[in-house]
Coordinates of C-alpha atoms and ligand atoms in Angstrom, one line a residue:
M1 CA 42.9 22.8 -7.9
I2 CA 39.9 22.9 -5.6
Q3 CA 39.9 19.8 -3.4
L4 CA 36.9 18.3 -1.7
I5 CA 36.0 19.5 1.9
R6 CA 37.9 17.8 4.7
G7 CA 36.0 14.9 6.1
F8 CA 33.8 14.6 3.0
R9 CA 34.3 11.8 0.4
D10 CA 33.5 10.8 -3.2
I11 CA 32.1 7.4 -3.8
L12 CA 33.7 6.5 -7.1
P13 CA 32.1 4.3 -9.8
S14 CA 34.4 1.4 -8.8
D15 CA 32.8 1.4 -5.4
V16 CA 29.2 2.1 -6.4
P17 CA 28.3 -1.5 -7.5
L18 CA 29.0 -2.6 -3.9
W19 CA 26.9 0.3 -2.4
Q20 CA 24.1 -0.6 -4.8
R21 CA 24.2 -4.2 -3.9
I22 CA 24.1 -3.4 -0.2
E23 CA 21.1 -1.1 -0.7
Q24 CA 19.2 -3.6 -2.8
T25 CA 19.8 -6.3 -0.3
A26 CA 18.5 -4.1 2.5
V27 CA 15.5 -2.9 0.6
E28 CA 14.5 -6.5 -0.4
L29 CA 14.8 -7.6 3.2
F30 CA 13.1 -4.7 4.8
E31 CA 10.2 -4.7 2.4
A32 CA 9.6 -8.4 3.1
Y33 CA 8.8 -7.3 6.6
G34 CA 6.5 -4.5 5.5
F35 CA 8.8 -1.6 5.9
A36 CA 8.0 1.3 3.4
E37 CA 10.6 3.8 2.2
I38 CA 10.3 7.4 3.4
R39 CA 12.3 10.3 2.0
I40 CA 13.0 13.1 4.3
P41 CA 14.7 16.5 3.8
I42 CA 18.5 16.9 4.3
M43 CA 17.8 20.0 6.4
E44 CA 15.5 20.7 9.3
K45 CA 15.1 23.4 11.8
T46 CA 17.9 23.2 14.3
E47 CA 15.4 23.0 17.2
L48 CA 14.2 19.6 15.9
F49 CA 17.6 18.0 16.4
A50 CA 18.4 19.9 19.6
R51 CA 15.2 18.7 21.2
S52 CA 15.2 15.1 20.0
I53 CA 18.9 14.2 20.1
G54 CA 19.5 16.1 23.3
E55 CA 21.2 19.3 24.2
T56 CA 24.0 17.6 26.1
T57 CA 25.0 15.2 23.3
D58 CA 28.2 15.5 21.3
I59 CA 26.2 15.8 18.2
V60 CA 24.2 18.8 19.3
E61 CA 27.0 20.4 21.4
K62 CA 29.8 20.2 18.8
E63 CA 29.0 18.4 15.6
M64 CA 26.0 20.0 13.8
Y65 CA 26.3 22.0 10.6
T66 CA 24.1 24.8 11.5
F67 CA 23.6 28.1 9.7
A68 CA 21.2 31.1 9.8
D69 CA 18.9 31.1 6.8
R70 CA 18.3 34.7 5.8
Q71 CA 14.7 35.7 6.2
G72 CA 12.5 38.2 4.4
A73 CA 11.9 41.7 5.8
K74 CA 8.7 40.5 7.6
Q75 CA 10.4 38.0 9.9
K76 CA 12.5 39.3 12.7
A77 CA 15.2 36.8 13.2
D78 CA 17.0 34.6 10.7
E79 CA 16.0 31.0 11.1
L80 CA 18.6 28.4 12.3
L81 CA 18.8 25.4 10.1
T82 CA 20.9 22.2 10.4
L83 CA 22.0 19.6 8.0
R84 CA 20.6 16.4 9.4
P85 CA 23.0 14.5 11.7
E86 CA 20.7 11.5 11.8
A87 CA 17.4 10.4 10.4
T88 CA 15.1 9.5 13.4
A89 CA 14.2 13.0 14.4
S90 CA 13.0 13.9 10.8
I91 CA 11.1 10.6 10.5
V92 CA 9.3 11.3 13.8
R93 CA 8.6 14.9 12.7
A94 CA 7.1 13.6 9.4
Y95 CA 5.1 10.9 11.3
I96 CA 3.6 13.6 13.6
Q97 CA 3.2 16.3 10.9
H98 CA 1.3 14.0 8.5
K99 CA -0.7 12.5 11.4
M100 CA 0.3 9.1 10.3
Y101 CA -0.7 7.8 13.7
A102 CA -4.4 8.5 12.9
G103 CA -6.3 5.3 12.3
D104 CA -3.6 2.7 12.7
P105 CA -0.5 4.1 14.5
L106 CA 1.6 1.1 13.4
H107 CA 4.0 2.1 10.6
K108 CA 7.4 0.7 9.6
F109 CA 9.7 2.9 7.6
Y110 CA 13.2 2.7 6.1
M111 CA 15.3 5.4 4.5
T112 CA 18.8 5.8 3.3
G113 CA 20.9 8.8 2.7
P114 CA 23.7 11.2 3.8
M115 CA 24.1 12.5 7.3
F116 CA 26.3 15.4 8.5
R117 CA 28.4 15.6 11.6
R118 CA 31.4 17.8 12.2
E119 CA 33.4 15.0 13.8
R120 CA 37.2 14.9 13.8
P121 CA 37.9 13.2 10.4
Q122 CA 39.7 9.9 10.7
K123 CA 39.7 6.6 9.0
G124 CA 36.2 5.4 8.6
R125 CA 34.7 8.6 10.1
Y126 CA 33.4 11.2 7.8
R127 CA 31.6 14.5 8.1
Q128 CA 29.2 13.5 5.4
F129 CA 28.5 9.8 5.9
Y130 CA 25.6 7.6 4.9
Q131 CA 23.1 5.7 6.9
I132 CA 20.4 3.1 6.3
D133 CA 17.7 3.6 8.8
A134 CA 14.6 1.5 9.8
E135 CA 12.0 2.6 12.4
I136 CA 8.9 0.9 13.8
F137 CA 6.2 3.3 15.2
G138 CA 3.1 2.4 17.1
T139 CA 4.1 -0.7 19.1
G140 CA 5.9 -1.0 22.4
S141 CA 6.3 -4.7 21.9
A142 CA 9.7 -6.3 22.7
Y143 CA 9.2 -8.3 19.5
A144 CA 9.6 -5.1 17.4
D145 CA 13.1 -4.7 18.9
V146 CA 13.8 -8.4 18.1
L147 CA 12.6 -7.9 14.5
L148 CA 15.0 -4.9 14.1
I149 CA 18.0 -6.8 15.6
S150 CA 17.2 -9.9 13.6
M151 CA 16.9 -7.9 10.4
L152 CA 20.4 -6.4 11.0
T153 CA 21.9 -9.8 11.6
E154 CA 20.2 -11.2 8.5
L155 CA 21.3 -8.2 6.3
L156 CA 24.9 -8.7 7.3
R157 CA 24.6 -12.5 6.8
R158 CA 23.2 -12.0 3.2
L159 CA 26.2 -9.7 2.5
G160 CA 28.6 -12.4 3.6
V161 CA 29.3 -11.2 7.2
D162 CA 28.3 -14.0 9.5
D163 CA 30.3 -13.2 12.7
T164 CA 28.0 -10.5 13.9
K165 CA 27.1 -10.1 17.6
A166 CA 24.3 -7.9 18.9
H167 CA 25.4 -5.9 22.0
L168 CA 22.3 -5.4 24.2
N169 CA 21.4 -3.3 27.1
S170 CA 18.2 -1.8 28.6
L171 CA 18.0 1.9 29.5
G172 CA 14.9 1.5 31.6
C173 CA 12.0 3.9 31.4
P174 CA 10.6 6.9 33.2
E175 CA 9.5 4.5 36.0
C176 CA 12.9 3.2 36.9
R177 CA 15.5 5.5 35.5
P178 CA 15.1 8.4 37.9
A179 CA 16.0 6.3 40.9
Y180 CA 18.9 4.8 39.1
R181 CA 20.0 8.3 38.0
E182 CA 20.2 9.3 41.6
T183 CA 22.3 6.3 42.5
L184 CA 24.6 7.0 39.5
T185 CA 24.8 10.7 40.3
A186 CA 25.9 10.0 43.9
Y187 CA 28.6 7.6 42.5
I188 CA 29.7 10.2 40.0
D189 CA 29.8 13.1 42.5
A190 CA 32.1 11.2 44.7
R191 CA 34.6 11.0 41.7
A192 CA 33.8 14.3 39.9
D193 CA 37.3 15.6 40.1
R194 CA 38.6 12.7 38.0
L195 CA 36.2 13.3 35.1
C196 CA 36.9 15.2 31.8
E197 CA 35.5 18.7 31.2
D198 CA 32.6 17.4 29.1
C199 CA 31.5 15.0 31.8
Q200 CA 31.9 17.6 34.6
R201 CA 29.4 19.7 32.7
R202 CA 27.1 17.0 31.7
K203 CA 26.9 15.0 34.9
T204 CA 24.0 16.9 36.4
R205 CA 21.9 17.1 33.2
N206 CA 22.7 13.7 31.8
P207 CA 24.7 11.5 34.1
L208 CA 24.2 8.5 31.8
R209 CA 26.4 10.1 29.2
V210 CA 29.3 9.8 31.6
L211 CA 29.1 6.0 31.3
D212 CA 29.5 6.5 27.6
C213 CA 32.5 8.8 27.7
K214 CA 35.5 7.5 25.8
V215 CA 38.1 9.5 27.8
T216 CA 40.4 7.0 29.7
A217 CA 40.2 8.9 33.0
C218 CA 36.4 8.8 32.9
R219 CA 36.3 5.1 32.0
E220 CA 38.6 4.3 34.9
A221 CA 36.5 6.5 37.3
M222 CA 33.4 4.6 36.2
T223 CA 34.6 1.0 36.4
Q224 CA 32.6 0.3 39.6
A225 CA 29.6 2.4 38.6
P226 CA 26.2 1.0 39.3
E227 CA 24.6 -0.6 36.2
L228 CA 21.2 0.4 34.9
I229 CA 20.4 -3.2 34.0
D230 CA 20.4 -4.1 37.8
H231 CA 17.9 -1.3 38.5
L232 CA 15.1 -2.0 36.1
C233 CA 11.4 -2.0 37.1
D234 CA 9.5 -5.2 36.6
A235 CA 8.0 -4.1 33.3
C236 CA 11.4 -3.2 31.8
R237 CA 12.9 -6.4 33.1
D238 CA 10.1 -8.4 31.5
H239 CA 10.5 -6.5 28.2
F240 CA 14.2 -7.2 28.2
A241 CA 13.7 -10.9 29.0
I242 CA 11.5 -11.3 25.9
V243 CA 14.1 -9.6 23.8
T244 CA 16.9 -11.9 24.9
E245 CA 14.8 -15.1 24.9
S246 CA 13.4 -14.4 21.5
L247 CA 16.9 -13.7 20.1
A248 CA 18.1 -17.0 21.6
D249 CA 15.1 -18.8 20.0
L250 CA 16.1 -17.3 16.6
S251 CA 19.7 -18.2 17.2
V252 CA 20.7 -14.5 16.8
P253 CA 24.1 -14.1 18.6
Y254 CA 24.0 -11.4 21.3
V255 CA 25.9 -10.4 24.4
L256 CA 24.9 -8.2 27.3
D257 CA 26.7 -4.9 27.2
K258 CA 25.9 -3.1 30.4
R259 CA 27.8 0.1 29.4
L260 CA 25.9 0.5 26.2
V261 CA 24.0 3.8 26.7
R262 CA 24.3 5.3 23.2
G263 CA 24.7 9.0 22.7
L264 CA 21.1 10.0 22.3
D265 CA 18.8 11.1 25.0
Y266 CA 15.5 9.8 23.7
Y267 CA 16.3 6.1 24.1
T268 CA 14.2 3.9 26.5
R269 CA 14.4 0.2 27.3
T270 CA 16.2 -1.9 24.6
T271 CA 19.3 -0.4 23.2
F272 CA 21.7 -2.3 20.9
E273 CA 24.7 -2.2 18.6
I274 CA 25.8 -4.7 16.0
H275 CA 29.5 -5.6 16.0
T276 CA 31.6 -7.6 13.7
E277 CA 35.3 -8.5 13.9
V278 CA 35.9 -7.9 10.2
L279 CA 37.5 -4.5 10.7
G280 CA 39.2 -5.6 13.9
A281 CA 37.8 -4.6 17.2
Q282 CA 36.2 -1.4 15.7
S283 CA 33.1 0.2 16.9
A284 CA 29.7 -0.8 15.8
V285 CA 28.4 -1.0 12.2
A286 CA 24.9 -0.3 13.4
G287 CA 23.1 1.0 16.5
G288 CA 19.6 1.6 17.6
G289 CA 17.0 1.0 20.2
R290 CA 13.6 2.0 21.6
Y291 CA 12.6 5.6 22.0
D292 CA 9.1 5.4 23.5
G293 CA 9.2 9.1 24.7
L294 CA 10.2 10.8 21.5
V295 CA 7.0 11.1 19.5
E296 CA 5.3 12.8 22.5
A297 CA 8.3 14.9 23.3
L298 CA 8.2 16.3 19.7
G299 CA 4.5 17.3 20.0
G300 CA 2.8 14.1 18.9
P301 CA 0.6 11.7 20.9
S302 CA 2.2 9.2 23.3
I303 CA 3.3 6.5 20.8
P304 CA 6.2 4.1 21.3
A305 CA 8.8 3.5 18.7
S306 CA 12.0 1.6 18.0
G307 CA 14.6 1.8 15.3
F308 CA 18.2 1.6 14.1
A309 CA 20.8 3.2 11.9
I310 CA 23.4 1.3 9.9
G311 CA 26.7 3.1 9.1
F312 CA 26.6 2.6 5.3
D313 CA 30.3 3.6 4.8
R314 CA 31.5 1.2 7.4
L315 CA 29.2 -1.6 6.2
A316 CA 30.6 -1.1 2.6
E317 CA 34.1 -1.3 4.0
I318 CA 33.2 -4.5 5.9
V319 CA 31.5 -6.2 2.9
A320 CA 34.3 -5.2 0.6
Q321 CA 36.7 -7.2 2.7
K322 CA 34.4 -10.2 2.6
Q323 CA 33.3 -10.1 -1.0
P324 CA 35.2 -7.7 -3.2
A325 CA 32.7 -6.3 -5.7
A326 CA 33.1 -7.1 -9.3
V327 CA 32.9 -4.0 -11.5
P328 CA 30.2 -4.9 -14.0
A329 CA 31.5 -5.7 -17.4
P330 CA 29.5 -5.3 -20.6
A331 CA 28.2 -8.2 -22.6
L332 CA 29.4 -6.7 -25.8
F333 CA 32.0 -4.3 -27.2
I334 CA 31.3 -3.1 -30.7
A335 CA 34.5 -2.5 -32.7
P336 CA 33.8 -0.7 -36.0
I337 CA 36.8 -0.2 -38.4
G338 CA 36.5 2.9 -40.5
E339 CA 34.0 5.8 -40.9
E340 CA 31.3 3.9 -42.8
A341 CA 31.3 0.9 -40.4
R342 CA 31.0 3.2 -37.4
A343 CA 28.0 5.0 -38.9
R344 CA 26.3 1.7 -39.5
A345 CA 27.2 0.3 -36.1
F346 CA 26.2 3.2 -34.0
P347 CA 22.4 2.7 -34.3
W348 CA 23.0 -1.0 -33.4
F349 CA 24.7 0.1 -30.2
I350 CA 21.7 2.5 -29.3
E351 CA 19.2 -0.3 -30.1
L352 CA 21.0 -2.9 -28.2
G353 CA 21.2 -0.7 -25.1
Q354 CA 17.5 0.0 -25.4
A355 CA 16.9 -3.7 -25.5
G356 CA 18.8 -4.2 -22.3
V357 CA 22.1 -5.6 -23.7
T358 CA 25.0 -4.1 -21.7
C359 CA 27.3 -2.8 -24.4
D360 CA 29.9 -0.2 -25.4
I361 CA 31.3 1.0 -28.7
E362 CA 34.3 2.8 -30.0
M363 CA 33.1 6.3 -30.9
G364 CA 36.4 7.7 -32.1
G365 CA 38.5 6.2 -35.0
K366 CA 40.8 3.9 -33.0
S367 CA 42.6 1.0 -34.7
L368 CA 41.2 -2.5 -34.2
K369 CA 44.2 -3.4 -32.1
A370 CA 43.5 -0.4 -29.8
Q371 CA 39.8 -1.4 -29.7
M372 CA 40.6 -5.0 -28.7
K373 CA 42.8 -3.7 -25.9
R374 CA 40.0 -1.6 -24.6
A375 CA 37.5 -4.4 -24.9
N376 CA 39.9 -6.6 -22.8
R377 CA 40.4 -3.9 -20.2
I378 CA 36.7 -3.4 -19.6
G379 CA 36.1 -7.1 -19.5
A380 CA 33.7 -7.3 -22.4
A381 CA 32.4 -10.8 -22.9
H382 CA 32.1 -10.4 -26.7
V383 CA 33.4 -8.1 -29.4
L384 CA 31.5 -7.4 -32.6
I385 CA 34.0 -6.6 -35.3
V386 CA 32.7 -4.8 -38.4
G387 CA 34.9 -3.2 -41.1
E388 CA 34.6 -2.7 -44.9
T389 CA 34.9 -6.4 -45.7
E390 CA 32.1 -7.3 -43.3
L391 CA 29.9 -4.6 -44.8
V392 CA 30.4 -6.0 -48.3
Q393 CA 29.9 -9.6 -47.1
G394 CA 26.7 -8.6 -45.2
A395 CA 27.9 -10.2 -41.9
A396 CA 29.8 -8.9 -38.8
I397 CA 32.1 -11.1 -36.7
L398 CA 31.1 -11.9 -33.2
R399 CA 34.1 -13.0 -31.1
D400 CA 33.7 -14.7 -27.7
M401 CA 36.5 -13.2 -25.7
N402 CA 36.6 -16.2 -23.4
T403 CA 36.8 -19.1 -25.9
K404 CA 38.1 -16.9 -28.8
A405 CA 35.5 -18.6 -31.0
Q406 CA 34.1 -16.4 -33.8
Q407 CA 30.9 -16.5 -35.7
A408 CA 29.3 -14.5 -38.5
V409 CA 26.2 -12.5 -37.7
P410 CA 24.1 -11.4 -40.7
L411 CA 23.7 -7.6 -40.7
E412 CA 20.0 -7.7 -41.6
R413 CA 19.1 -9.6 -38.4
L414 CA 22.0 -8.3 -36.3
V415 CA 20.2 -6.6 -33.4
A416 CA 17.6 -9.3 -33.0
T417 CA 20.4 -12.0 -33.1
L418 CA 22.5 -10.2 -30.5
V419 CA 19.6 -9.5 -28.2
A420 CA 18.7 -13.2 -28.4
E421 CA 22.3 -14.3 -27.7
L422 CA 23.4 -11.7 -25.2
G423 CA 20.3 -10.1 -23.8
Ligands
AMP1 P1 24.6 6.7 15.4 O1 23.6 7.4 14.6 O2 25.6 7.6 16.1 O3 24.0 5.7 16.3 O4 25.5 5.8 14.4 C1 25.0 4.7 13.7 C2 26.1 4.2 12.9 O5 26.5 5.2 11.9 C3 27.4 3.9 13.6 O6 27.4 2.6 14.1 C4 28.5 4.1 12.6 O7 28.7 2.9 11.9 C5 27.8 5.1 11.6 N1 28.5 6.5 11.8 C6 28.2 7.4 12.8 N2 28.9 8.5 12.6 C7 29.7 8.3 11.6 C8 30.7 9.0 10.9 N3 31.1 10.3 11.3 N4 31.3 8.5 9.8 C9 31.0 7.2 9.3 N5 30.1 6.5 9.9 C10 29.4 7.0 11.0

């Protein structure tokens, strides 16, 4: 038997109601704040991710699903394509490509869909996983960052998770980061021999990533490292102060997390993660931040932006622990006894469904006992019993599975009666 690919997963019908509820809750909330859905391709040119996420990140160095797409005779080289490992790069590309900045550069987007990273599969980590994304283009305002963080907190609250904490840091900007980088590089160089291979290699090109390394030796070497938050320029400090003050005003719980640098190169100023204790002291359910340099870096005008990505798989796991999803049960199960009754009842079933009554019917020739068993198993609220006797008498029996009360429903007004009662 062919099994699914390692690190990939099926989301089975028993889980889907929860996923749908999460998505609906997010859409409702995001749209209230003027976010519009954008749908982007699952594949892009490899270069887009390499340039936006950063050549020295784990994602680009090790985790992308990249392949050469065969070209026609005219083109020289095959084109390298990658299954998207995140959404921001594509949304930025779309924003630039469709010149959405012309006129009013302010746009708020959201999207949801699968992402692909060739990470080591483990509990809660998949190679195809899902994210819910939101991005705000065209404003450098600290309040845009606050809106994003507050939306995340509210989304989780609406889903029954009220112990969230936003972890916050500032990554500075091109004004203040270079000087900090030098200070940090000097610190790292003095301890270079204690760092892991990845960090040895990355430290010159992206020393901030060393702060983010999960390897114990690197963590220990970095305990006394200078913190970016203490080296911000006035503008970045003011920006960060607005974020924290506004979050406090809104009673959004947050903590300062000086080591939060995030894996991606294009972040500036505010960076954040949303944590909850529901799954124990696990990593974040969502992360994001400001990326003021990315639109320009990808060939657009200089336009600031800010956004986040929620780990949908993790969020679903968290919400499932808080509020186990009920598998939806039909309002009605139609139990025909005998060929003739089945032929009469089948059109009722089709019409009831068309009228929006959730219903099911026995399509084979099972006994009434077997049918009642099935109606119980699927949790049908009512069962409509119709056999030869009922056809002769001109009325079917509607049984309330809760109260066990039964009533006769005249056949000539059957669909209308049931729509009125159960619709
Ligand atoms: P990132 O795009 O790396 O900032 O990730 C944002 C969120 O996506 C994280 O907080 C995780 O919840 C989730 N996430 C990232 N990678 C994976 C993965 N391989 N499997 C499941 N969830 C993931």
